[in-house]
């Protein structure tokens, strides 16, 4: 079983749509959770951290369910510029441990 | 903010040659450097973890004699792909940790012909 699993998509949505991505992780010792965005042939960039209480950053809302080991990302009012691959990322928080990436979910927003 | 400079950004080499990729932390000390590779439509897969001044720890299935990692200082780590073959063609990216959390280099696209 992969450590971080995501639906690869692609999700093809029109501008203005609301879209949700889901992710599950297998390591119950995971302590930190993130969503990264990766554009084609570029390095991943941190979109937002994910907290147990849920958190929002503009049009983006992230949720974490530790009991189910489930993470979600909601994007409201999609823009063309949101087209990218969204990576679910976890970390155990132990010193010197790497970020573990999901395969990513591809989003394509069209006009 | 923290910046990691990775070079080269892309390289094409002949099969059997070696390629060195450098990652430099420009304004912080990178106590740990992680090296990943990403094949098309795949996730970033951790190859190895290196701490300054010590030998790298390689993930299962990654050949340490093929992927040589050097982390001689707190601001520089290198990955050398030795005797590269077409199946080594991939996107290689480093990630440094220090006081600013995780900072990624811009990646190196390696094509072996």
PDB file of C-alpha atoms in Angstrom:
ATOM      1  CA  UNK A   1       0.000   0.000   0.000  1.00  0.00           C
ATOM      2  CA  UNK A   2       1.341   3.400  -0.931  1.00  0.00           C
ATOM      3  CA  UNK A   3       1.987   5.829   1.890  1.00  0.00           C
ATOM      4  CA  UNK A   4      -0.055   8.609   0.340  1.00  0.00           C
ATOM      5  CA  UNK A   5      -2.829   7.916  -2.135  1.00  0.00           C
ATOM      6  CA  UNK A   6      -4.659  10.349  -4.328  1.00  0.00           C
ATOM      7  CA  UNK A   7      -7.058  10.129  -7.227  1.00  0.00           C
ATOM      8  CA  UNK A   8      -4.838  11.149 -10.171  1.00  0.00           C
ATOM      9  CA  UNK A   9      -7.705  12.690 -12.120  1.00  0.00           C
ATOM     10  CA  UNK A  10      -7.609  14.586 -14.349  1.00  0.00           C
ATOM     11  CA  UNK A  11     -10.338  16.845 -13.117  1.00  0.00           C
ATOM     12  CA  UNK A  12     -11.579  19.017 -15.958  1.00  0.00           C
ATOM     13  CA  UNK A  13     -13.785  21.854 -14.718  1.00  0.00           C
ATOM     14  CA  UNK A  14     -15.035  25.175 -16.064  1.00  0.00           C
ATOM     15  CA  UNK A  15     -14.015  28.481 -14.577  1.00  0.00           C
ATOM     16  CA  UNK A  16     -15.971  29.265 -11.448  1.00  0.00           C
ATOM     17  CA  UNK A  17     -16.533  25.643 -10.497  1.00  0.00           C
ATOM     18  CA  UNK A  18     -15.887  24.178  -7.068  1.00  0.00           C
ATOM     19  CA  UNK A  19     -13.679  21.123  -7.007  1.00  0.00           C
ATOM     20  CA  UNK A  20     -12.557  18.824  -4.195  1.00  0.00           C
ATOM     21  CA  UNK A  21      -9.536  16.574  -3.954  1.00  0.00           C
ATOM     22  CA  UNK A  22      -9.105  13.741  -1.497  1.00  0.00           C
ATOM     23  CA  UNK A  23      -6.087  11.995  -0.099  1.00  0.00           C
ATOM     24  CA  UNK A  24      -5.463   9.157   2.337  1.00  0.00           C
ATOM     25  CA  UNK A  25      -2.263   8.317   4.165  1.00  0.00           C
ATOM     26  CA  UNK A  26      -1.204   5.028   5.687  1.00  0.00           C
ATOM     27  CA  UNK A  27       1.260   6.041   8.397  1.00  0.00           C
ATOM     28  CA  UNK A  28      -0.687   6.846  11.548  1.00  0.00           C
ATOM     29  CA  UNK A  29       2.472   8.427  12.991  1.00  0.00           C
ATOM     30  CA  UNK A  30       2.248  11.239  10.444  1.00  0.00           C
ATOM     31  CA  UNK A  31       2.110  14.594  12.171  1.00  0.00           C
ATOM     32  CA  UNK A  32       2.320  17.255   9.487  1.00  0.00           C
ATOM     33  CA  UNK A  33       0.154  17.566   6.430  1.00  0.00           C
ATOM     34  CA  UNK A  34       0.346  19.810   3.414  1.00  0.00           C
ATOM     35  CA  UNK A  35      -0.985  20.504  -0.010  1.00  0.00           C
ATOM     36  CA  UNK A  36       1.585  21.449  -2.612  1.00  0.00           C
ATOM     37  CA  UNK A  37       1.016  22.640  -6.126  1.00  0.00           C
ATOM     38  CA  UNK A  38       3.233  21.576  -9.016  1.00  0.00           C
ATOM     39  CA  UNK A  39       3.195  23.118 -12.443  1.00  0.00           C
ATOM     40  CA  UNK A  40       4.520  21.177 -15.411  1.00  0.00           C
ATOM     41  CA  UNK A  41       8.286  20.673 -15.254  1.00  0.00           C
ATOM     42  CA  UNK A  42       8.606  22.801 -12.126  1.00  0.00           C
ATOM     43  CA  UNK A  43       9.378  22.215  -8.486  1.00  0.00           C
ATOM     44  CA  UNK A  44       6.467  21.762  -6.066  1.00  0.00           C
ATOM     45  CA  UNK A  45       5.383  24.858  -4.185  1.00  0.00           C
ATOM     46  CA  UNK A  46       3.653  24.886  -0.829  1.00  0.00           C
ATOM     47  CA  UNK A  47      -0.007  25.775  -1.200  1.00  0.00           C
ATOM     48  CA  UNK A  48      -1.050  25.393   2.406  1.00  0.00           C
ATOM     49  CA  UNK A  49      -0.524  23.401   5.561  1.00  0.00           C
ATOM     50  CA  UNK A  50      -3.426  21.342   6.844  1.00  0.00           C
ATOM     51  CA  UNK A  51      -4.541  21.521  10.459  1.00  0.00           C
ATOM     52  CA  UNK A  52      -6.854  19.280  12.432  1.00  0.00           C
ATOM     53  CA  UNK A  53      -9.339  22.076  12.903  1.00  0.00           C
ATOM     54  CA  UNK A  54      -9.446  22.730   9.177  1.00  0.00           C
ATOM     55  CA  UNK A  55      -8.133  25.875   7.629  1.00  0.00           C
ATOM     56  CA  UNK A  56      -8.948  28.254   4.858  1.00  0.00           C
ATOM     57  CA  UNK A  57      -6.816  30.483   2.662  1.00  0.00           C
ATOM     58  CA  UNK A  58      -8.912  32.539   0.294  1.00  0.00           C
ATOM     59  CA  UNK A  59     -10.597  30.171  -2.144  1.00  0.00           C
ATOM     60  CA  UNK A  60      -8.798  27.147  -0.720  1.00  0.00           C
ATOM     61  CA  UNK A  61     -10.016  25.085   2.226  1.00  0.00           C
ATOM     62  CA  UNK A  62      -8.159  22.124   3.680  1.00  0.00           C
ATOM     63  CA  UNK A  63      -9.503  19.525   6.068  1.00  0.00           C
ATOM     64  CA  UNK A  64      -7.838  16.755   8.052  1.00  0.00           C
ATOM     65  CA  UNK A  65      -9.475  13.739   9.632  1.00  0.00           C
ATOM     66  CA  UNK A  66      -6.861  11.954  11.715  1.00  0.00           C
ATOM     67  CA  UNK A  67      -9.169   9.088  12.672  1.00  0.00           C
ATOM     68  CA  UNK A  68      -9.788   8.250   9.026  1.00  0.00           C
ATOM     69  CA  UNK A  69      -6.296   9.330   7.915  1.00  0.00           C
ATOM     70  CA  UNK A  70      -7.925  11.469   5.296  1.00  0.00           C
ATOM     71  CA  UNK A  71      -7.065  14.897   3.923  1.00  0.00           C
ATOM     72  CA  UNK A  72      -9.048  17.061   1.560  1.00  0.00           C
ATOM     73  CA  UNK A  73      -8.646  20.232  -0.444  1.00  0.00           C
ATOM     74  CA  UNK A  74     -11.544  22.307  -1.696  1.00  0.00           C
ATOM     75  CA  UNK A  75     -11.076  24.959  -4.348  1.00  0.00           C
ATOM     76  CA  UNK A  76     -13.927  27.402  -4.857  1.00  0.00           C
ATOM     77  CA  UNK A  77     -14.478  29.681  -7.833  1.00  0.00           C
ATOM     78  CA  UNK A  78     -11.798  27.953  -9.932  1.00  0.00           C
ATOM     79  CA  UNK A  79      -9.553  30.155 -12.040  1.00  0.00           C
ATOM     80  CA  UNK A  80      -7.663  29.252 -15.198  1.00  0.00           C
ATOM     81  CA  UNK A  81      -4.482  29.805 -13.208  1.00  0.00           C
ATOM     82  CA  UNK A  82      -5.464  27.013 -10.799  1.00  0.00           C
ATOM     83  CA  UNK A  83      -4.661  24.461 -13.512  1.00  0.00           C
ATOM     84  CA  UNK A  84      -1.838  22.376 -12.064  1.00  0.00           C
ATOM     85  CA  UNK A  85      -1.139  19.150 -10.217  1.00  0.00           C
ATOM     86  CA  UNK A  86      -2.006  19.184  -6.525  1.00  0.00           C
ATOM     87  CA  UNK A  87       0.177  17.036  -4.307  1.00  0.00           C
ATOM     88  CA  UNK A  88      -0.888  15.689  -0.953  1.00  0.00           C
ATOM     89  CA  UNK A  89       2.138  15.572   1.356  1.00  0.00           C
ATOM     90  CA  UNK A  90       2.730  14.141   4.831  1.00  0.00           C
ATOM     91  CA  UNK A  91       5.610  14.116   7.254  1.00  0.00           C
ATOM     92  CA  UNK A  92       6.269  12.335  10.517  1.00  0.00           C
ATOM     93  CA  UNK A  93       7.838  15.432  12.105  1.00  0.00           C
ATOM     94  CA  UNK A  94      10.778  13.440  13.394  1.00  0.00           C
ATOM     95  CA  UNK A  95      14.007  15.324  12.944  1.00  0.00           C
ATOM     96  CA  UNK A  96      15.552  14.802   9.544  1.00  0.00           C
ATOM     97  CA  UNK A  97      12.618  13.043   7.940  1.00  0.00           C
ATOM     98  CA  UNK A  98      11.548  13.712   4.398  1.00  0.00           C
ATOM     99  CA  UNK A  99       8.247  14.879   3.034  1.00  0.00           C
ATOM    100  CA  UNK A 100       6.298  12.002   1.517  1.00  0.00           C
ATOM    101  CA  UNK A 101       4.372  12.891  -1.609  1.00  0.00           C
ATOM    102  CA  UNK A 102       1.254  11.514  -3.178  1.00  0.00           C
ATOM    103  CA  UNK A 103       1.140  11.008  -6.913  1.00  0.00           C
ATOM    104  CA  UNK A 104      -0.838  14.186  -7.361  1.00  0.00           C
ATOM    105  CA  UNK A 105      -4.219  15.107  -8.756  1.00  0.00           C
ATOM    106  CA  UNK A 106      -4.285  17.011 -12.019  1.00  0.00           C
ATOM    107  CA  UNK A 107      -6.702  19.892 -12.361  1.00  0.00           C
ATOM    108  CA  UNK A 108      -7.529  21.554 -15.658  1.00  0.00           C
ATOM    109  CA  UNK A 109      -9.709  24.649 -15.540  1.00  0.00           C
ATOM    110  CA  UNK A 110     -11.137  25.812 -18.844  1.00  0.00           C
ATOM    111  CA  UNK A 111     -12.901  28.975 -19.934  1.00  0.00           C
TER     112      UNK A 111
ATOM    113  CA  UNK B   1      13.122  33.796   2.319  1.00  0.00           C
ATOM    114  CA  UNK B   2      15.044  30.578   1.907  1.00  0.00           C
ATOM    115  CA  UNK B   3      16.399  29.794  -1.536  1.00  0.00           C
ATOM    116  CA  UNK B   4      17.972  26.627  -2.860  1.00  0.00           C
ATOM    117  CA  UNK B   5      19.793  27.023  -6.146  1.00  0.00           C
ATOM    118  CA  UNK B   6      19.888  23.844  -8.225  1.00  0.00           C
ATOM    119  CA  UNK B   7      22.036  23.423 -11.333  1.00  0.00           C
ATOM    120  CA  UNK B   8      21.864  22.509 -14.087  1.00  0.00           C
ATOM    121  CA  UNK B   9      18.171  22.962 -14.787  1.00  0.00           C
ATOM    122  CA  UNK B  10      18.356  20.523 -17.647  1.00  0.00           C
ATOM    123  CA  UNK B  11      21.010  18.289 -19.131  1.00  0.00           C
ATOM    124  CA  UNK B  12      21.259  15.879 -22.022  1.00  0.00           C
ATOM    125  CA  UNK B  13      24.044  13.333 -21.848  1.00  0.00           C
ATOM    126  CA  UNK B  14      25.193  10.249 -23.654  1.00  0.00           C
ATOM    127  CA  UNK B  15      24.610   6.831 -22.205  1.00  0.00           C
ATOM    128  CA  UNK B  16      27.519   5.747 -20.032  1.00  0.00           C
ATOM    129  CA  UNK B  17      28.578   9.225 -18.956  1.00  0.00           C
ATOM    130  CA  UNK B  18      28.212  10.762 -15.506  1.00  0.00           C
ATOM    131  CA  UNK B  19      26.228  13.827 -14.569  1.00  0.00           C
ATOM    132  CA  UNK B  20      26.615  15.968 -11.470  1.00  0.00           C
ATOM    133  CA  UNK B  21      23.734  17.972 -10.032  1.00  0.00           C
ATOM    134  CA  UNK B  22      24.380  20.678  -7.446  1.00  0.00           C
ATOM    135  CA  UNK B  23      22.129  22.175  -4.839  1.00  0.00           C
ATOM    136  CA  UNK B  24      23.214  25.206  -2.854  1.00  0.00           C
ATOM    137  CA  UNK B  25      21.355  26.837  -0.015  1.00  0.00           C
ATOM    138  CA  UNK B  26      21.919  30.540  -0.557  1.00  0.00           C
ATOM    139  CA  UNK B  27      20.880  32.164   2.682  1.00  0.00           C
ATOM    140  CA  UNK B  28      20.576  29.430   5.253  1.00  0.00           C
ATOM    141  CA  UNK B  29      22.353  26.371   6.474  1.00  0.00           C
ATOM    142  CA  UNK B  30      20.891  23.155   5.138  1.00  0.00           C
ATOM    143  CA  UNK B  31      21.390  20.611   7.870  1.00  0.00           C
ATOM    144  CA  UNK B  32      19.669  17.908   5.853  1.00  0.00           C
ATOM    145  CA  UNK B  33      19.264  17.517   2.106  1.00  0.00           C
ATOM    146  CA  UNK B  34      16.764  15.208   0.486  1.00  0.00           C
ATOM    147  CA  UNK B  35      17.061  14.035  -3.094  1.00  0.00           C
ATOM    148  CA  UNK B  36      13.971  13.030  -5.052  1.00  0.00           C
ATOM    149  CA  UNK B  37      13.297  11.929  -8.576  1.00  0.00           C
ATOM    150  CA  UNK B  38      10.055  12.132 -10.466  1.00  0.00           C
ATOM    151  CA  UNK B  39       9.161  10.101 -13.539  1.00  0.00           C
ATOM    152  CA  UNK B  40       6.381  11.399 -15.825  1.00  0.00           C
ATOM    153  CA  UNK B  41       2.953  11.308 -14.177  1.00  0.00           C
ATOM    154  CA  UNK B  42       4.470   9.863 -11.008  1.00  0.00           C
ATOM    155  CA  UNK B  43       5.010  11.267  -7.539  1.00  0.00           C
ATOM    156  CA  UNK B  44       8.261  12.611  -6.199  1.00  0.00           C
ATOM    157  CA  UNK B  45      10.058   9.545  -4.907  1.00  0.00           C
ATOM    158  CA  UNK B  46      12.629   9.979  -2.182  1.00  0.00           C
ATOM    159  CA  UNK B  47      16.007   8.637  -3.243  1.00  0.00           C
ATOM    160  CA  UNK B  48      18.214   9.505  -0.312  1.00  0.00           C
ATOM    161  CA  UNK B  49      18.700  11.668   2.745  1.00  0.00           C
ATOM    162  CA  UNK B  50      22.007  13.288   3.515  1.00  0.00           C
ATOM    163  CA  UNK B  51      23.265  15.153   6.530  1.00  0.00           C
ATOM    164  CA  UNK B  52      26.277  17.404   6.348  1.00  0.00           C
ATOM    165  CA  UNK B  53      29.486  15.518   6.919  1.00  0.00           C
ATOM    166  CA  UNK B  54      28.017  12.034   6.994  1.00  0.00           C
ATOM    167  CA  UNK B  55      27.123   9.337   4.504  1.00  0.00           C
ATOM    168  CA  UNK B  56      23.775   9.517   2.811  1.00  0.00           C
ATOM    169  CA  UNK B  57      20.986   7.135   3.681  1.00  0.00           C
ATOM    170  CA  UNK B  58      19.460   5.607   0.574  1.00  0.00           C
ATOM    171  CA  UNK B  59      15.925   4.403   0.122  1.00  0.00           C
ATOM    172  CA  UNK B  60      15.288   0.799  -0.745  1.00  0.00           C
ATOM    173  CA  UNK B  61      15.937   0.102  -4.405  1.00  0.00           C
ATOM    174  CA  UNK B  62      18.226   3.087  -4.955  1.00  0.00           C
ATOM    175  CA  UNK B  63      21.782   2.072  -5.811  1.00  0.00           C
ATOM    176  CA  UNK B  64      24.233   4.026  -3.708  1.00  0.00           C
ATOM    177  CA  UNK B  65      27.107   3.282  -6.061  1.00  0.00           C
ATOM    178  CA  UNK B  66      25.171   4.675  -8.988  1.00  0.00           C
ATOM    179  CA  UNK B  67      23.766   7.757  -7.313  1.00  0.00           C
ATOM    180  CA  UNK B  68      26.643   9.324  -5.419  1.00  0.00           C
ATOM    181  CA  UNK B  69      25.681  11.966  -2.896  1.00  0.00           C
ATOM    182  CA  UNK B  70      28.090  14.375  -1.293  1.00  0.00           C
ATOM    183  CA  UNK B  71      27.113  16.821   1.420  1.00  0.00           C
ATOM    184  CA  UNK B  72      30.464  18.251   2.431  1.00  0.00           C
ATOM    185  CA  UNK B  73      29.197  21.580   3.716  1.00  0.00           C
ATOM    186  CA  UNK B  74      26.035  23.063   5.182  1.00  0.00           C
ATOM    187  CA  UNK B  75      25.352  24.939   1.962  1.00  0.00           C
ATOM    188  CA  UNK B  76      26.213  22.452  -0.762  1.00  0.00           C
ATOM    189  CA  UNK B  77      25.058  18.978  -1.688  1.00  0.00           C
ATOM    190  CA  UNK B  78      25.687  17.168  -4.947  1.00  0.00           C
ATOM    191  CA  UNK B  79      24.137  14.161  -6.642  1.00  0.00           C
ATOM    192  CA  UNK B  80      26.194  12.397  -9.292  1.00  0.00           C
ATOM    193  CA  UNK B  81      24.478   9.965 -11.600  1.00  0.00           C
ATOM    194  CA  UNK B  82      27.253   7.639 -12.669  1.00  0.00           C
ATOM    195  CA  UNK B  83      27.214   5.699 -15.939  1.00  0.00           C
ATOM    196  CA  UNK B  84      23.826   7.106 -16.795  1.00  0.00           C
ATOM    197  CA  UNK B  85      21.453   5.094 -18.942  1.00  0.00           C
ATOM    198  CA  UNK B  86      18.201   6.057 -20.661  1.00  0.00           C
ATOM    199  CA  UNK B  87      16.165   4.610 -17.783  1.00  0.00           C
ATOM    200  CA  UNK B  88      17.788   7.216 -15.516  1.00  0.00           C
ATOM    201  CA  UNK B  89      16.119   9.974 -17.513  1.00  0.00           C
ATOM    202  CA  UNK B  90      13.957  11.766 -14.995  1.00  0.00           C
ATOM    203  CA  UNK B  91      13.344  14.982 -13.067  1.00  0.00           C
ATOM    204  CA  UNK B  92      15.716  15.189 -10.104  1.00  0.00           C
ATOM    205  CA  UNK B  93      15.009  17.642  -7.322  1.00  0.00           C
ATOM    206  CA  UNK B  94      16.587  18.478  -4.001  1.00  0.00           C
ATOM    207  CA  UNK B  95      14.950  19.700  -0.830  1.00  0.00           C
ATOM    208  CA  UNK B  96      16.844  21.274   2.025  1.00  0.00           C
ATOM    209  CA  UNK B  97      15.756  21.639   5.608  1.00  0.00           C
ATOM    210  CA  UNK B  98      16.981  24.256   7.971  1.00  0.00           C
ATOM    211  CA  UNK B  99      15.486  27.049   9.990  1.00  0.00           C
ATOM    212  CA  UNK B 100      12.917  27.774   7.270  1.00  0.00           C
ATOM    213  CA  UNK B 101      11.431  24.303   6.967  1.00  0.00           C
ATOM    214  CA  UNK B 102      11.590  22.541   3.615  1.00  0.00           C
ATOM    215  CA  UNK B 103      12.912  24.443   0.610  1.00  0.00           C
ATOM    216  CA  UNK B 104      13.056  22.914  -2.857  1.00  0.00           C
ATOM    217  CA  UNK B 105      15.497  23.464  -5.639  1.00  0.00           C
ATOM    218  CA  UNK B 106      14.063  24.164  -9.078  1.00  0.00           C
ATOM    219  CA  UNK B 107      14.853  20.680 -10.332  1.00  0.00           C
ATOM    220  CA  UNK B 108      17.056  19.150 -13.015  1.00  0.00           C
ATOM    221  CA  UNK B 109      15.595  17.432 -16.027  1.00  0.00           C
ATOM    222  CA  UNK B 110      18.022  14.713 -17.104  1.00  0.00           C
ATOM    223  CA  UNK B 111      17.742  13.093 -20.500  1.00  0.00           C
ATOM    224  CA  UNK B 112      20.103  10.253 -21.313  1.00  0.00           C
ATOM    225  CA  UNK B 113      20.388   9.404 -24.986  1.00  0.00           C
TER     226      UNK B 113
END
